[in-house]
Structure formats: C-alpha cells, structure tokens
PDB file of C-alpha atoms in Angstrom:
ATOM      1  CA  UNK A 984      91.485  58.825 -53.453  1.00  0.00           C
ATOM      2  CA  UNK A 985      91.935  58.057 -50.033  1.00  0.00           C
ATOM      3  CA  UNK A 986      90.000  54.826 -48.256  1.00  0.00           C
ATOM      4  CA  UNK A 987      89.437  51.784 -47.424  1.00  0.00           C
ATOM      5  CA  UNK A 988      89.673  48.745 -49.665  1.00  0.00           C
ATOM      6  CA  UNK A 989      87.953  45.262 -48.705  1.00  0.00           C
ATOM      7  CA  UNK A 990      88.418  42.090 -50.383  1.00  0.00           C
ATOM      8  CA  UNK A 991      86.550  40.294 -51.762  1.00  0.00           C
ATOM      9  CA  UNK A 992      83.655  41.486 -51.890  1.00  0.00           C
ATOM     10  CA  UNK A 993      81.496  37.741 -51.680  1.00  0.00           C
ATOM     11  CA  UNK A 994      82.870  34.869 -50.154  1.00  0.00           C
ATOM     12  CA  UNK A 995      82.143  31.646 -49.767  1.00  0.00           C
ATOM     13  CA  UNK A 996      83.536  29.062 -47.325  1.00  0.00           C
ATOM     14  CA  UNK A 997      83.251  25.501 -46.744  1.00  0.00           C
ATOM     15  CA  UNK A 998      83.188  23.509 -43.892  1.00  0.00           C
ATOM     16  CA  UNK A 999      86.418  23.085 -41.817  1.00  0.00           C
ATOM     17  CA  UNK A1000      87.845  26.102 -43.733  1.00  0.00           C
ATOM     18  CA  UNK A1001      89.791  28.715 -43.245  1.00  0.00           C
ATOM     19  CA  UNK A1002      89.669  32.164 -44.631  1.00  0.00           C
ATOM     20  CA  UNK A1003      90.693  35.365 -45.020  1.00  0.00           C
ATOM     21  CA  UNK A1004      89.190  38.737 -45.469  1.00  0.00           C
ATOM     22  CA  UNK A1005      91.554  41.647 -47.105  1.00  0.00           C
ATOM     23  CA  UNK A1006      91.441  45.190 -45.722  1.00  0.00           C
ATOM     24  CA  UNK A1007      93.631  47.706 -46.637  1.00  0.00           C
ATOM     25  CA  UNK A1008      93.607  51.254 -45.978  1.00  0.00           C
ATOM     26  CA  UNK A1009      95.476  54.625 -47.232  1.00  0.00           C
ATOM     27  CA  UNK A1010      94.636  57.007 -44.893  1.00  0.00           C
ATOM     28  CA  UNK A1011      97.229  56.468 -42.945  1.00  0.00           C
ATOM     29  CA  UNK A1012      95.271  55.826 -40.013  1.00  0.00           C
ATOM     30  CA  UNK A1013      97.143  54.114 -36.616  1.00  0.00           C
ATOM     31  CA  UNK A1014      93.584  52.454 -35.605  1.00  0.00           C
ATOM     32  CA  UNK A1015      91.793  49.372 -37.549  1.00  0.00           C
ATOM     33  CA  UNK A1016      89.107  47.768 -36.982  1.00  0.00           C
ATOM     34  CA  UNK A1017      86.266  44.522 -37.423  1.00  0.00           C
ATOM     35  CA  UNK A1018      82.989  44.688 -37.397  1.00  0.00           C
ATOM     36  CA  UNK A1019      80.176  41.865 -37.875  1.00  0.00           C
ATOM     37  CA  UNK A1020      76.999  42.677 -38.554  1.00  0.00           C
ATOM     38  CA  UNK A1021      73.968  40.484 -38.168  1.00  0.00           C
ATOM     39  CA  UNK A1022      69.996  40.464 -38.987  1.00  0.00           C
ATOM     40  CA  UNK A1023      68.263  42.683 -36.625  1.00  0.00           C
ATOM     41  CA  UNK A1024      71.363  43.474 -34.535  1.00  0.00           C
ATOM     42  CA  UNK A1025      74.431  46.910 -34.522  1.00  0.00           C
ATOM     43  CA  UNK A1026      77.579  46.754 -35.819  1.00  0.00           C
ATOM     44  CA  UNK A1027      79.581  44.404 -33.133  1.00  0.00           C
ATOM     45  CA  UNK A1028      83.466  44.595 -32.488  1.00  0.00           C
ATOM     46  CA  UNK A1029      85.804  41.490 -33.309  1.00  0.00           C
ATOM     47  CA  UNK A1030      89.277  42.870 -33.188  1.00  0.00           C
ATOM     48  CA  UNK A1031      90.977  46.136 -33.231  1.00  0.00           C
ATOM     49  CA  UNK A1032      94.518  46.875 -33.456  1.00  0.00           C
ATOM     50  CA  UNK A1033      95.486  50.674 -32.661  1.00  0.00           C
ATOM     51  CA  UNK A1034      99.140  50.195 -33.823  1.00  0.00           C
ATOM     52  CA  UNK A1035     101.546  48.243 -35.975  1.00  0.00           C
ATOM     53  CA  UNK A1036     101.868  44.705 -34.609  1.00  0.00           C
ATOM     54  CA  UNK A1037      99.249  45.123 -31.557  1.00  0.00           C
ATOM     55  CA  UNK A1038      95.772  44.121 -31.926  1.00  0.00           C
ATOM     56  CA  UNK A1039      93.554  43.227 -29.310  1.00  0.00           C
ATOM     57  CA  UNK A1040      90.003  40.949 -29.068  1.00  0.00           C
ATOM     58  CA  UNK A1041      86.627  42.565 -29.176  1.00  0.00           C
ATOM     59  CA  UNK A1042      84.144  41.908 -28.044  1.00  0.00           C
ATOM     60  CA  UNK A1043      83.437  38.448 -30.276  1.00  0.00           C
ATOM     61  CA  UNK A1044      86.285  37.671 -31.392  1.00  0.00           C
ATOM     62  CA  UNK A1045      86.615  34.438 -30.535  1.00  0.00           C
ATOM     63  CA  UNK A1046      86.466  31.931 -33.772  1.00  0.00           C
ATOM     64  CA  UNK A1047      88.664  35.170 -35.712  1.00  0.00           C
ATOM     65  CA  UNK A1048      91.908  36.127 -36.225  1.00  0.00           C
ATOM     66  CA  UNK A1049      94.203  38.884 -36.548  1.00  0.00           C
ATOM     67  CA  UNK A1050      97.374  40.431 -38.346  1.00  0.00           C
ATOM     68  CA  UNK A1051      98.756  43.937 -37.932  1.00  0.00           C
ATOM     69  CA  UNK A1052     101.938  43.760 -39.837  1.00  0.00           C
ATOM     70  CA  UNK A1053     101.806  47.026 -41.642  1.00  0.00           C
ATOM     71  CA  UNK A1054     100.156  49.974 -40.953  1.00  0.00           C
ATOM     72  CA  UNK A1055      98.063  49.426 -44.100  1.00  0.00           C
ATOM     73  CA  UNK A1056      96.589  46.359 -43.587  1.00  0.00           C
ATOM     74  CA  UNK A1057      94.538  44.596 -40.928  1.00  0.00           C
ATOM     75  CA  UNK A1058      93.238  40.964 -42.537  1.00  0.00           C
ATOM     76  CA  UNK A1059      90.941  39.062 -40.982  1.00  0.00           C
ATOM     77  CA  UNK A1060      91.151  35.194 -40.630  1.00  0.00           C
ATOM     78  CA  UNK A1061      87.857  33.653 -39.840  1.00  0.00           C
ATOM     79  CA  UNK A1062      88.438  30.051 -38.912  1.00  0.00           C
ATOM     80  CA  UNK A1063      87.335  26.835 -38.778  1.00  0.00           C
ATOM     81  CA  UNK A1064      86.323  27.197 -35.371  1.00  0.00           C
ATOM     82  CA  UNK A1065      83.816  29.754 -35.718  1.00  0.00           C
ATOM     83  CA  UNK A1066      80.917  28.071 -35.744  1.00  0.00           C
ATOM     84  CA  UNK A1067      78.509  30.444 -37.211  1.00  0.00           C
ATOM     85  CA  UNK A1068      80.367  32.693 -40.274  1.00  0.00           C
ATOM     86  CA  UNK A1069      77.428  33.478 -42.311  1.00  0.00           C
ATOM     87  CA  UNK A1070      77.605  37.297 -42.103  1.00  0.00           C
ATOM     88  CA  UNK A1071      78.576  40.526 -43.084  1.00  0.00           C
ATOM     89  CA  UNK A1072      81.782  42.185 -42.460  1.00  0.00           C
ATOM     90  CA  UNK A1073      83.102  45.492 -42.266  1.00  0.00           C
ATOM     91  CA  UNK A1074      86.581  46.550 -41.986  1.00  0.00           C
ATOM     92  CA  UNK A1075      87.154  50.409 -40.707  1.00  0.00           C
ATOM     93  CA  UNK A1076      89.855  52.847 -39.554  1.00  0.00           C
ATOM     94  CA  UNK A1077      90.420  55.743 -37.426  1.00  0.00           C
ATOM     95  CA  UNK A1078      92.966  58.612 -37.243  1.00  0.00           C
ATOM     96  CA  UNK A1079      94.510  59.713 -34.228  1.00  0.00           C
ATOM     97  CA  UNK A1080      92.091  60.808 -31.031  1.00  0.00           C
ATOM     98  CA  UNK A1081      89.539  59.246 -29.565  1.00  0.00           C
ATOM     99  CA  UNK A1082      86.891  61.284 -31.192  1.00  0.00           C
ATOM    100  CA  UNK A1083      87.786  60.852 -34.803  1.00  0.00           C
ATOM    101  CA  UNK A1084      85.156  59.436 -36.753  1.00  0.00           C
ATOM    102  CA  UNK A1085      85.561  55.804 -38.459  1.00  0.00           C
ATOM    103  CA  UNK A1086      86.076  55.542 -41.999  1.00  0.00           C
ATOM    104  CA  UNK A1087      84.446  51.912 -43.108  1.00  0.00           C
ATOM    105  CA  UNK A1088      85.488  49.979 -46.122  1.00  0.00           C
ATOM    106  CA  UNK A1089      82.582  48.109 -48.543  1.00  0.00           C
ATOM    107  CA  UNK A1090      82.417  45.382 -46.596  1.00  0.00           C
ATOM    108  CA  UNK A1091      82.251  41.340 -47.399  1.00  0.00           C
ATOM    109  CA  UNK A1092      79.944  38.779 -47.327  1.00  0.00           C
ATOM    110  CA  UNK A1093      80.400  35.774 -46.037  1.00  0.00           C
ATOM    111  CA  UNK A1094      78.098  32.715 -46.877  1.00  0.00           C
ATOM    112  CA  UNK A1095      78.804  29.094 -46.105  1.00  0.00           C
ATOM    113  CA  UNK A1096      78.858  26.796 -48.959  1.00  0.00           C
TER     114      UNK A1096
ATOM    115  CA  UNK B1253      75.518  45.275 -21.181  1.00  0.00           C
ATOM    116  CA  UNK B1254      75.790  48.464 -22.851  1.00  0.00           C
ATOM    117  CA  UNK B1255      72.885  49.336 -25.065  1.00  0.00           C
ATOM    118  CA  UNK B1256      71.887  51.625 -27.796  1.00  0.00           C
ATOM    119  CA  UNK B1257      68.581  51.946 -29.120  1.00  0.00           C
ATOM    120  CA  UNK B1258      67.457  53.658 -32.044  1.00  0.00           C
ATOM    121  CA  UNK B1259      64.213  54.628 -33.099  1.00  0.00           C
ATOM    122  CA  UNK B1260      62.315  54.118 -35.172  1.00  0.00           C
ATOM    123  CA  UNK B1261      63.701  51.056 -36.954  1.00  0.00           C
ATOM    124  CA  UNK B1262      62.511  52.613 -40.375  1.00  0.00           C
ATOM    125  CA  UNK B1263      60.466  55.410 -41.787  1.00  0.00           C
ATOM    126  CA  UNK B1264      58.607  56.411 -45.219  1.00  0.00           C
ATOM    127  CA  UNK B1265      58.425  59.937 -46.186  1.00  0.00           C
ATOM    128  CA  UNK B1266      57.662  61.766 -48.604  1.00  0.00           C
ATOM    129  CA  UNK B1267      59.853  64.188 -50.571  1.00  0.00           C
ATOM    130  CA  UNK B1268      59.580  67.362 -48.747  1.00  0.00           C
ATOM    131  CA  UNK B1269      58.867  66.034 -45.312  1.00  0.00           C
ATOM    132  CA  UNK B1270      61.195  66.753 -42.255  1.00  0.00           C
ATOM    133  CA  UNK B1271      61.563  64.119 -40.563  1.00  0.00           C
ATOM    134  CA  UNK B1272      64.079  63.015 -36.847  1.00  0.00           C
ATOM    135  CA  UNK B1273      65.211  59.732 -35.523  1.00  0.00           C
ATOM    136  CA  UNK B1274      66.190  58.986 -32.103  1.00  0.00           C
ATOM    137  CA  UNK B1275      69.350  57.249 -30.384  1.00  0.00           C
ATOM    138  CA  UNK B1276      69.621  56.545 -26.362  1.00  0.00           C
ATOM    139  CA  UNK B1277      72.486  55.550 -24.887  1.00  0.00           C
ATOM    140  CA  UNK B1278      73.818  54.992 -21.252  1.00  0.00           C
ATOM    141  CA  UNK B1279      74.346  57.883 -19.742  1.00  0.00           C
ATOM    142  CA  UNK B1280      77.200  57.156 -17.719  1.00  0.00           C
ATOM    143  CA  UNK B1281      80.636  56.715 -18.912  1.00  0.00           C
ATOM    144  CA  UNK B1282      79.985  58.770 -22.154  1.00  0.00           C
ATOM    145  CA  UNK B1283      82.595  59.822 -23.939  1.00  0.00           C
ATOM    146  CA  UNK B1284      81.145  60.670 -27.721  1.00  0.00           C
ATOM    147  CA  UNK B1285      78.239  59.717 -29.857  1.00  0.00           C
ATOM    148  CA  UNK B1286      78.515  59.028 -33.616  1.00  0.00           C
ATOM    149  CA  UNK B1287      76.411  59.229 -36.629  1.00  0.00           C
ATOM    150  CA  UNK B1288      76.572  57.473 -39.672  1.00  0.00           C
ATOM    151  CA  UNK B1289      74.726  57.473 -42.628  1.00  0.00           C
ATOM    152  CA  UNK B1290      74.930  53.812 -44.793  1.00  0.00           C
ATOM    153  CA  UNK B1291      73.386  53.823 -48.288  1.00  0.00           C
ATOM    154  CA  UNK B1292      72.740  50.558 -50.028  1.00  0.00           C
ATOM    155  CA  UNK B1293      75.807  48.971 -51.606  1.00  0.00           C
ATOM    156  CA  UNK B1294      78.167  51.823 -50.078  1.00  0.00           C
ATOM    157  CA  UNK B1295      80.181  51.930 -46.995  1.00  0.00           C
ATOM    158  CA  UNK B1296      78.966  53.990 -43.837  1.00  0.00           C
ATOM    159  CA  UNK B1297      79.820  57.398 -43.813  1.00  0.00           C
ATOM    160  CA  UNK B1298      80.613  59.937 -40.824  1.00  0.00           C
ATOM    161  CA  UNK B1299      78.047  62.427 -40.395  1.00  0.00           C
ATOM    162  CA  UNK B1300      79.069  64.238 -36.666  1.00  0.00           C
ATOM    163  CA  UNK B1301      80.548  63.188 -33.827  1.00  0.00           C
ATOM    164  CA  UNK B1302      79.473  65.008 -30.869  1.00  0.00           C
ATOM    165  CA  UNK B1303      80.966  65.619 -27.137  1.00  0.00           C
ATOM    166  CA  UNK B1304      79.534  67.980 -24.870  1.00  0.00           C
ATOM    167  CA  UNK B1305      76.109  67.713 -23.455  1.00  0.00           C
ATOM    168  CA  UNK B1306      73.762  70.586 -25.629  1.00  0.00           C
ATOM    169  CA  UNK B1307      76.169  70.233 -28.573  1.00  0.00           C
ATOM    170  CA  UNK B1308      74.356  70.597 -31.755  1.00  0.00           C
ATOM    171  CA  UNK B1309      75.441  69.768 -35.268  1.00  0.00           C
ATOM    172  CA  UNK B1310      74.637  71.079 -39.078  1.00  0.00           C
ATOM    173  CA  UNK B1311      75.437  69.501 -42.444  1.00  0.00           C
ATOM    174  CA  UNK B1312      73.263  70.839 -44.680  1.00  0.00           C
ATOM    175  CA  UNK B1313      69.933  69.923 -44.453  1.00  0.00           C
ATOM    176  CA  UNK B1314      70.573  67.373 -41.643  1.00  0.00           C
ATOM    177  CA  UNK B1315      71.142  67.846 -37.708  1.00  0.00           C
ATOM    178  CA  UNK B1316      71.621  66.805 -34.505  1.00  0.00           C
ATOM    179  CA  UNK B1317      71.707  67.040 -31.079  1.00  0.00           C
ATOM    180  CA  UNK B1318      73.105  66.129 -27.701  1.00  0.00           C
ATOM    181  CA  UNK B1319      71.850  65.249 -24.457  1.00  0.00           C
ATOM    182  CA  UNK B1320      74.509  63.592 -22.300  1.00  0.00           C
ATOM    183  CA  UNK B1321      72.434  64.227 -19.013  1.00  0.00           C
ATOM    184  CA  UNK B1322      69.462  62.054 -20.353  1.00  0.00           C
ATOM    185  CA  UNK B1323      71.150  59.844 -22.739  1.00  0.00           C
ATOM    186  CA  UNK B1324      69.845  60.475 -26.147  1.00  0.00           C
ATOM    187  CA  UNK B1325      70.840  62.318 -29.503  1.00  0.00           C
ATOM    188  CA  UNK B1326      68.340  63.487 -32.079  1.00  0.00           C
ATOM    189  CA  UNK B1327      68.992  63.311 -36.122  1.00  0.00           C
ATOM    190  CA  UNK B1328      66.619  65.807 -38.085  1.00  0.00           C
ATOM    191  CA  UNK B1329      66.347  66.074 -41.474  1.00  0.00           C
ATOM    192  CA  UNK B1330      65.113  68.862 -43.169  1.00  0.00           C
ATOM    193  CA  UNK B1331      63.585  68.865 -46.522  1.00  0.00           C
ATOM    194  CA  UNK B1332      63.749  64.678 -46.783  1.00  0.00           C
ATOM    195  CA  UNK B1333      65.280  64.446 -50.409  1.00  0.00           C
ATOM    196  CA  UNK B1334      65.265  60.845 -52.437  1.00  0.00           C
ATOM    197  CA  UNK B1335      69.041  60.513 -52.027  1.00  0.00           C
ATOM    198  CA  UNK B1336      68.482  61.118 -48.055  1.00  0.00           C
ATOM    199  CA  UNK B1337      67.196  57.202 -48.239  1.00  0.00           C
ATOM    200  CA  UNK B1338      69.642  55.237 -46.079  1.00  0.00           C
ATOM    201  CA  UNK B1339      70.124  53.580 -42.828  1.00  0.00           C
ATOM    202  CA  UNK B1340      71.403  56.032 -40.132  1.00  0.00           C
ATOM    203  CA  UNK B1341      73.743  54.565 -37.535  1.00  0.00           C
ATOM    204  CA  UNK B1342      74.407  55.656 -34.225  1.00  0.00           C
ATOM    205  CA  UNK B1343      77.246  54.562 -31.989  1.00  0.00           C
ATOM    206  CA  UNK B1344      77.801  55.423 -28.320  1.00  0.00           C
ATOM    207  CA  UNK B1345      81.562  55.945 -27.748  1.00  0.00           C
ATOM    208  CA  UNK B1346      82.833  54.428 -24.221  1.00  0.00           C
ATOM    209  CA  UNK B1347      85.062  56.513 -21.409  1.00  0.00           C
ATOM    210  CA  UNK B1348      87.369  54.402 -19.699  1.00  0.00           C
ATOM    211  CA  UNK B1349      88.776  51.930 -22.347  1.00  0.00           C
ATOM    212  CA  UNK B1350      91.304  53.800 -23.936  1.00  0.00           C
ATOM    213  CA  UNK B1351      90.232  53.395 -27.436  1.00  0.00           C
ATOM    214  CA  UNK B1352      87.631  54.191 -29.505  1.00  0.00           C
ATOM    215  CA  UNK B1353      85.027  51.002 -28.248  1.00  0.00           C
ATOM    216  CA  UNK B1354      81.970  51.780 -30.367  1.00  0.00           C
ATOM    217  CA  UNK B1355      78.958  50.663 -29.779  1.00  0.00           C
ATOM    218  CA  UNK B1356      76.360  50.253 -32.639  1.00  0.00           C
ATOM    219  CA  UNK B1357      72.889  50.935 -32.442  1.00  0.00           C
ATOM    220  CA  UNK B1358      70.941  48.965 -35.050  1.00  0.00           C
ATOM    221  CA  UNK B1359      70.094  51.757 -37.339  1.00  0.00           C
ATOM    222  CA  UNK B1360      66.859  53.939 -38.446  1.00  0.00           C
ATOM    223  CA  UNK B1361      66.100  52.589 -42.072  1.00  0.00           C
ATOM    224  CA  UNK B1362      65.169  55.897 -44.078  1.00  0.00           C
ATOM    225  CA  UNK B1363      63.355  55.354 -47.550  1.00  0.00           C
ATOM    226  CA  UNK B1364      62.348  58.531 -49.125  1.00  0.00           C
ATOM    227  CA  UNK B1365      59.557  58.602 -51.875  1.00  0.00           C
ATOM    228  CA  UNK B1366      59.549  61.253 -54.566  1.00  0.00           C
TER     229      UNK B1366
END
C-alpha cells in the first residue's frame, strides 16, 4: 500500500544529542513536509522541501535540520541546539498542485531523557 | 500572525446525534481550506479540500462548507456514529507563497458515545 512511513515511532534523546527522525514515503509525491505539534496548539511547519535536494525553513525551524536526497525520503535532524524537543512529530507529503491534500505519516514522539 | 480557530475544542454526543464544528480563518489571501480527520494512534486523514467561496462538500455522512467572504468553513456530521470519534483538523491554505503553507487550527476533539 501506498504511504508514509515514520521512524521510530518513540524516541528518546539526551542532553547535547543529536537525532534523527526517519520519513519515507511511496507515493511518489515531489512535496515533504514537518510538522510539530504541541499541547493546546495546531500543527506548526519546520521544514518543507518541494523537490529533490531543495528544502526550505518553516516557520520554526530553527534548532532542526533537513535532507532531501531522494525523492523518498525527507529525515529530520533535531539537534542539540533545540532547546525544547519534547514533542510530537509528523512527517507528511503532497502530490503535485497546490490544492492536493497532505498525506501524514504516524508520527514520533520525542521525549527527553 | 495568521490564525485559525476552531470551535468547539471538543464535543460529546450521542450515537445518533448530528452534530457541526466550526473553523475561521483570515479572509484575505485565501487560497484553500483543509479538513482532516485524526483518530487516536492513526495518522490524519484528508477529508475535502475546498476553493471557491459557497463550495460545499459530501463524504458520506459528513459535510462541509465554504465561506471565503466571511472566513469560516462548517463540518457537519450526520448520524454521529462511534467510529466518527476523532479530532477534526482544519488548515487554512495561504495565496502568495508558492507552496502549500498550511496553517493548523488546533482541532475539534469529537468523542461519540454509543
């Protein structure tokens, strides 16, 4: 089937640590895309990258980081710098247009350890 | 800032019961609005994404509506069923960055009682 594939599903970081969120996607969609989402508060943007090796800040990125490589994958660093990780995060992708609806992986939570 | 506001944060019904939630959203700059559905433990889920002011959309048992003018979209559900129970996301799509910007609302929490 067709979708979206994050990994893992829980992690845990400690402090001063890097690391990386998986997302992976078959639908061979051009658009990707981060999301955080908080207590109380929408889905916000932290990159997106509408093709193959171009990706571009949101609007919290900073603290994150970004790969485009392949079409199929868009993983997520969070670094050391981001001060506040704790969250959940959601990986999605888009087809072509700017009125296709997002398809959103599983997501994965992040706790600090 | 751009905001989106949906309302109310969360509802009980009862099986049977029709019930609507409400998103408003600037109405300048609008390009589309989105609706999602999110069950627990499962990813979000496109449910319609609308365009033109008066648009109105059907899946089912569940609808919704379009007022660019104003700034607001209505969700109804008709016939609440348990497996209606979700949160239901709406995002406000944005004209003039050329790519799909979304921005999230913080969702209507659904819970529907047998």
């Amino acid at each position: 089937d067709g979708g979206i594939t994050q990994s893992p599903k829980y992690l845990f970081r400690k402090e001063g640590q890097n690391v990386t969120l998986s997302c992976e996607q078959n639908l061979n969609h051009d658009a990707m895309y981060w999301y955080r989402q908080d207590p109380g508060q929408g889905l916000r943007l932290i990159y997106y990258s509408q093709i193959v090796n171009d990706f571009q800040k949101g609007d919290i990125a900073e603290g994150y980081s970004v790969s485009r490589e392949k079409k199929e994958s868009f993983p997520l660093t969070v670094t050391s710098a981001q001060k506040n990780p704790t969250a959940f995060y959601l990986c999605a992708s888009s087809g072509g247009g700017l009125v296709q609806p997002q398809h959103f992986g599983d997501g994965t939570r992040l706790s600090i350890l | 800032i751009l905001n989106v506001e949906q309302s109310p944060q969360s509802l009980h019904v009862q099986e049977g019961d029709s019930t609507n939630f409400t998103c408003s959203f600037p109405s300048s700059n609008f390009y589309a609005l989105h609706w999602y559905r999110w069950e627990t433990a499962k990813s979000p889920e496109a449910l319609f994404v609308m365009t033109l002011n008066g648009d109105e959309k059907k899946k089912g048992r569940i609808s919704a509506t379009l007022n660019t003018k104003e700034g607001y979209s209505y969700l109804y559900i008709k016939g609440s069923q348990p497996e209606d129970s979700a949160t239901y996301l709406c995002a406000f799509s944005l004209g003039n960055t050329g790519f799909q910007k979304l921005v999230f609302g913080t969702g209507t929490r659904l819970l529907v009682s047998p």
